[in-house]
Coordinates of C-alpha atoms in Angstrom, one line a residue:
M10 CA -3.1 -25.5 -60.9
H11 CA -3.4 -27.7 -63.9
T12 CA -6.6 -29.8 -64.3
M13 CA -7.1 -33.1 -66.1
N14 CA -10.3 -34.4 -67.5
R15 CA -11.1 -38.1 -67.8
R16 CA -10.1 -38.3 -71.4
M17 CA -6.6 -36.8 -70.8
F18 CA -6.1 -39.1 -67.8
L19 CA -7.1 -42.3 -69.6
M20 CA -4.9 -41.3 -72.5
G21 CA -2.0 -41.1 -70.1
G22 CA -3.0 -44.4 -68.6
A23 CA -3.2 -46.1 -72.0
A24 CA 0.3 -44.8 -72.9
A25 CA 1.7 -46.1 -69.6
S26 CA 0.1 -49.4 -70.1
A27 CA 1.6 -49.7 -73.6
L28 CA 5.0 -49.0 -72.2
L29 CA 4.4 -51.6 -69.4
S30 CA 3.8 -54.3 -72.0
G31 CA 7.5 -54.3 -73.0
T32 CA 9.7 -57.0 -71.5
R33 CA 12.1 -54.4 -70.0
Y34 CA 9.3 -53.5 -67.5
L35 CA 8.6 -57.0 -66.2
F36 CA 11.1 -56.7 -63.4
A37 CA 10.1 -56.1 -59.8
N38 CA 9.0 -52.6 -58.7
P39 CA 11.4 -50.8 -56.3
L40 CA 11.8 -52.9 -53.2
G41 CA 9.2 -55.3 -54.6
L42 CA 6.4 -52.9 -53.4
P43 CA 3.2 -52.1 -55.3
I44 CA 3.2 -48.8 -57.2
G45 CA 0.9 -46.5 -55.3
C46 CA -0.8 -43.2 -56.1
Q47 CA -2.2 -40.6 -53.7
T48 CA -5.6 -39.5 -54.9
Y49 CA -5.6 -35.9 -53.8
P50 CA -4.2 -34.7 -57.1
V51 CA -7.2 -36.2 -58.9
R52 CA -9.8 -35.0 -56.4
K53 CA -11.6 -32.9 -59.0
S54 CA -12.2 -35.9 -61.3
I55 CA -13.1 -38.1 -58.3
R56 CA -16.0 -35.7 -57.6
T57 CA -17.4 -36.0 -61.1
D58 CA -16.3 -39.5 -62.2
F59 CA -15.0 -41.7 -59.4
A60 CA -15.2 -45.0 -61.4
G61 CA -13.5 -43.5 -64.5
T62 CA -10.8 -41.9 -62.5
M63 CA -10.0 -45.1 -60.6
K64 CA -10.0 -47.2 -63.7
G65 CA -7.6 -44.7 -65.3
L66 CA -5.2 -45.1 -62.4
R67 CA -5.3 -48.8 -62.7
A68 CA -4.8 -48.6 -66.5
A69 CA -1.7 -46.5 -65.8
G70 CA -0.2 -49.3 -63.8
F71 CA -1.0 -48.2 -60.2
T72 CA -2.2 -51.1 -58.0
Q73 CA -2.5 -49.2 -54.7
I74 CA -4.1 -45.9 -53.9
E75 CA -4.2 -43.7 -50.8
L76 CA -7.6 -42.0 -50.3
C77 CA -8.5 -38.9 -48.3
S78 CA -11.4 -39.1 -45.9
P79 CA -14.8 -38.5 -47.4
Y80 CA -15.8 -36.8 -44.1
G81 CA -12.7 -34.7 -43.6
Y82 CA -11.9 -33.5 -47.1
D83 CA -14.7 -31.7 -48.9
E84 CA -13.4 -32.7 -52.3
F85 CA -14.0 -36.4 -51.4
S86 CA -17.4 -35.9 -49.9
S87 CA -19.1 -37.6 -52.9
L88 CA -17.7 -40.9 -51.5
Q89 CA -19.9 -40.6 -48.4
K90 CA -22.7 -42.3 -50.3
Y91 CA -20.7 -45.6 -50.2
K92 CA -20.3 -47.7 -47.0
P93 CA -16.7 -48.4 -46.2
Q94 CA -16.9 -52.1 -47.3
E95 CA -18.8 -51.2 -50.4
L96 CA -16.1 -48.7 -51.4
R97 CA -13.3 -51.2 -50.8
R98 CA -15.0 -53.8 -52.9
M99 CA -15.5 -51.4 -55.7
L100 CA -11.8 -50.6 -55.7
E101 CA -10.9 -54.3 -55.5
D102 CA -13.1 -54.9 -58.5
W103 CA -11.2 -52.3 -60.4
G104 CA -7.9 -53.9 -59.4
L105 CA -6.9 -51.4 -56.7
G106 CA -5.9 -52.0 -53.1
C107 CA -6.3 -49.3 -50.5
I108 CA -4.6 -49.6 -47.0
S109 CA -4.3 -45.9 -46.2
A110 CA -6.0 -42.6 -46.1
H111 CA -5.4 -39.0 -45.0
W112 CA -7.6 -37.6 -42.3
S113 CA -8.3 -34.1 -40.9
A114 CA -7.2 -33.1 -37.5
N115 CA -10.8 -32.8 -36.3
E116 CA -11.5 -36.3 -37.4
L117 CA -8.6 -37.8 -35.5
F118 CA -8.7 -35.6 -32.3
Q119 CA -12.4 -34.9 -32.0
R120 CA -14.0 -37.9 -33.7
A121 CA -11.3 -40.5 -33.2
D122 CA -13.6 -43.4 -32.4
Q123 CA -15.8 -42.9 -35.5
S124 CA -12.9 -42.4 -37.8
I125 CA -11.1 -45.5 -36.6
A126 CA -14.3 -47.5 -37.0
Y127 CA -14.6 -46.3 -40.6
A128 CA -11.0 -47.2 -41.4
K129 CA -11.4 -50.6 -39.6
E130 CA -14.6 -51.5 -41.5
F131 CA -12.9 -50.4 -44.8
G132 CA -9.9 -52.6 -44.0
M133 CA -7.3 -49.9 -43.8
T134 CA -4.1 -50.5 -41.7
Q135 CA -2.8 -47.0 -41.5
M136 CA -4.3 -43.5 -40.9
A137 CA -2.3 -40.4 -41.8
I138 CA -2.4 -36.7 -41.0
A139 CA -0.8 -34.2 -43.4
A140 CA 0.5 -31.9 -40.6
L141 CA 0.4 -31.2 -36.9
G142 CA 0.0 -27.6 -36.0
P143 CA -0.8 -24.7 -38.5
W144 CA -0.6 -25.3 -42.2
S145 CA 0.8 -21.8 -42.6
P146 CA 2.9 -21.2 -39.4
R147 CA 3.1 -17.8 -37.9
T148 CA 6.8 -18.2 -37.1
T149 CA 6.0 -17.4 -33.5
E150 CA 5.6 -21.1 -32.4
T151 CA 7.8 -22.4 -29.6
V152 CA 9.1 -25.8 -28.5
N153 CA 6.2 -26.0 -26.1
D154 CA 3.8 -25.6 -29.1
V155 CA 5.5 -28.6 -30.7
K156 CA 4.7 -30.8 -27.7
R157 CA 1.2 -29.4 -27.6
Y158 CA 0.5 -30.5 -31.1
V159 CA 2.1 -33.9 -30.7
E160 CA 0.2 -34.9 -27.5
P161 CA -3.2 -35.3 -29.1
F162 CA -1.7 -37.3 -32.0
N163 CA -0.1 -39.7 -29.5
A164 CA -3.4 -40.1 -27.8
F165 CA -5.1 -40.9 -31.1
A166 CA -2.4 -43.3 -32.0
E167 CA -3.0 -45.3 -28.9
K168 CA -6.7 -45.8 -29.9
A169 CA -5.7 -46.7 -33.4
H170 CA -3.1 -49.1 -32.2
A171 CA -5.8 -50.9 -30.2
A172 CA -7.6 -51.4 -33.5
D173 CA -4.5 -52.7 -35.2
I174 CA -4.1 -49.5 -37.2
I175 CA -0.9 -47.5 -37.4
A176 CA -1.0 -43.7 -37.1
L177 CA 1.2 -41.9 -39.6
L178 CA 2.6 -38.4 -39.4
H179 CA 3.2 -36.7 -42.7
N180 CA 5.7 -33.8 -42.8
E181 CA 4.1 -30.7 -44.3
G182 CA 3.1 -27.4 -42.9
F183 CA 4.5 -26.6 -39.4
V184 CA 6.1 -30.1 -39.3
S185 CA 8.7 -28.9 -41.8
E186 CA 9.5 -25.6 -40.2
H187 CA 12.4 -24.7 -37.9
I188 CA 12.5 -23.1 -34.4
D189 CA 15.7 -21.4 -33.4
G190 CA 17.3 -23.1 -36.4
K191 CA 16.3 -26.6 -35.2
P192 CA 14.0 -28.8 -37.3
V193 CA 10.5 -29.1 -35.9
Y194 CA 10.4 -32.5 -37.6
D195 CA 13.1 -33.9 -35.4
M196 CA 11.4 -32.5 -32.3
M197 CA 8.2 -34.2 -33.2
I198 CA 9.9 -37.5 -34.0
T199 CA 11.5 -37.4 -30.6
D200 CA 8.1 -36.8 -28.9
L201 CA 6.1 -39.4 -30.9
N202 CA 5.6 -42.8 -29.3
P203 CA 7.5 -45.2 -31.6
A204 CA 5.3 -48.1 -30.3
T205 CA 2.1 -46.7 -31.8
T206 CA 3.2 -44.2 -34.5
K207 CA 5.1 -44.3 -37.8
L208 CA 6.2 -41.6 -40.3
Q209 CA 5.2 -40.9 -43.9
F210 CA 7.9 -38.9 -45.7
Q211 CA 7.0 -36.1 -48.2
V212 CA 9.9 -36.2 -50.6
S213 CA 9.3 -32.7 -51.9
T214 CA 10.4 -31.3 -48.5
L215 CA 13.9 -31.9 -49.8
Q216 CA 13.4 -28.4 -51.2
Q217 CA 13.3 -27.2 -47.6
G218 CA 16.4 -29.1 -46.6
Y219 CA 14.7 -32.3 -45.4
D220 CA 16.7 -35.0 -47.3
P221 CA 14.8 -38.3 -47.3
V222 CA 18.0 -40.4 -47.4
T223 CA 19.3 -38.6 -44.3
Y224 CA 16.1 -39.1 -42.4
F225 CA 15.6 -42.8 -43.4
E226 CA 19.1 -43.5 -42.2
K227 CA 18.9 -41.3 -39.1
Y228 CA 15.7 -42.9 -37.9
P229 CA 15.8 -46.5 -39.0
G230 CA 12.5 -48.4 -38.7
R231 CA 10.5 -45.3 -37.8
F232 CA 9.0 -44.8 -41.3
L233 CA 6.3 -46.8 -43.0
S234 CA 5.3 -44.8 -46.1
M235 CA 6.3 -41.9 -48.4
H236 CA 4.8 -39.6 -51.0
C237 CA 6.9 -39.3 -54.1
Q238 CA 7.4 -36.1 -56.1
D239 CA 10.1 -35.1 -58.6
W240 CA 10.9 -31.6 -60.0
V241 CA 13.3 -29.4 -61.8
K242 CA 14.3 -25.8 -61.0
D243 CA 12.2 -23.3 -62.8
P244 CA 12.7 -19.6 -62.0
S245 CA 9.4 -18.7 -63.8
T246 CA 7.4 -20.4 -61.0
K247 CA 6.5 -18.8 -57.7
S248 CA 8.3 -21.7 -55.8
G249 CA 11.2 -21.8 -58.1
F250 CA 10.5 -25.5 -58.9
R251 CA 8.3 -27.3 -61.4
Q252 CA 7.1 -30.9 -60.9
V253 CA 8.0 -33.5 -63.5
P254 CA 7.4 -37.3 -63.8
L255 CA 9.5 -39.4 -61.4
G256 CA 12.9 -40.0 -62.9
K257 CA 12.8 -36.8 -65.0
G258 CA 13.9 -34.5 -62.2
V259 CA 16.6 -33.9 -59.6
V260 CA 15.7 -36.7 -57.1
D261 CA 18.1 -39.7 -56.9
W262 CA 15.4 -42.3 -56.6
K263 CA 17.8 -45.2 -56.5
G264 CA 19.4 -43.7 -53.4
V265 CA 16.0 -42.8 -51.9
F266 CA 14.5 -46.3 -52.3
A267 CA 17.7 -47.9 -51.0
A268 CA 17.6 -45.7 -47.8
A269 CA 13.8 -46.2 -47.6
K270 CA 14.4 -49.9 -46.9
T271 CA 16.5 -48.9 -43.9
G272 CA 13.9 -46.4 -42.8
G273 CA 11.2 -49.1 -42.8
V274 CA 9.1 -47.9 -45.7
K275 CA 6.5 -50.5 -46.8
N276 CA 4.4 -48.5 -49.2
Y277 CA 4.8 -45.4 -51.3
F278 CA 2.5 -43.2 -53.3
V279 CA 3.2 -41.0 -56.4
E280 CA 1.8 -37.5 -55.8
L281 CA 2.2 -34.9 -58.5
E282 CA -0.4 -32.3 -57.6
E283 CA 0.7 -29.6 -60.0
D284 CA -0.2 -31.7 -63.0
P285 CA -1.8 -35.0 -62.3
S286 CA -1.4 -36.1 -65.9
L287 CA 2.3 -36.5 -65.1
M288 CA 1.5 -39.3 -62.6
P289 CA 0.9 -42.1 -65.2
L290 CA 4.2 -41.1 -66.9
S291 CA 6.0 -42.0 -63.6
V292 CA 5.0 -45.7 -63.7
P293 CA 7.3 -46.9 -66.5
Y294 CA 10.3 -45.4 -64.7
L295 CA 9.3 -47.1 -61.4
K296 CA 8.8 -50.4 -63.2
S297 CA 12.3 -50.1 -64.6
L298 CA 14.0 -49.1 -61.3
N299 CA 15.9 -51.9 -59.7
V300 CA 17.0 -51.2 -56.1

């Protein structure tokens, strides 16, 4: 795991800002949507310098962020000292919007009322979970297990819906596995209540055969969000892949964003966890991408 100190991050942000000043980057972002950033990759610097990290993201050209819950993610626990409205106002003062966060299963299924109240007071409109079921599957799960994992999420989604908040399922862990050769993701989409739930697509699951274009077109209107990664093949790594800035890898982003419109995507977040200093370098490409 690469780490990035504040100086490195702000240098990246400054470089991106310089690029953004050119006239070729004055066109609309893909689909006219704000350029967003998931904050999990910069969790270490958030713990030690929240203000500096957020200002660095804004300097890089990001105008939306997606947080992780201060009460469900230990790395974000330093944010517990702020009340939800106070935290939102701080972000707004730095030029950042935040409509979404990721939450732990315990928060959504055991403390749903408190978690929804926090999101509502903050002003969020969507609440996401990274996975349903085990993060590292045992490969012994059955179709009945799929239903068992989806049921509590549907129950949480009903409560969130009553508060005008949309529940999002992200597709990592068990969600991106297969049972008897059939994708668990499709099983879960079938079992989710479309009236109260939406989907957040993890583009890196393309490495496991989950093509975002295929899913956006197969399930029109079921998606609301996506996490964006790009990569190249690298046999020297354990996974066989190495993350690179968006537009520098194998992903056909023009095709992805065009299909995302069909899928219903209304927000997206760059997420390059392997080396967060690559995230600012993705902004100029997104600024130049017309879809």
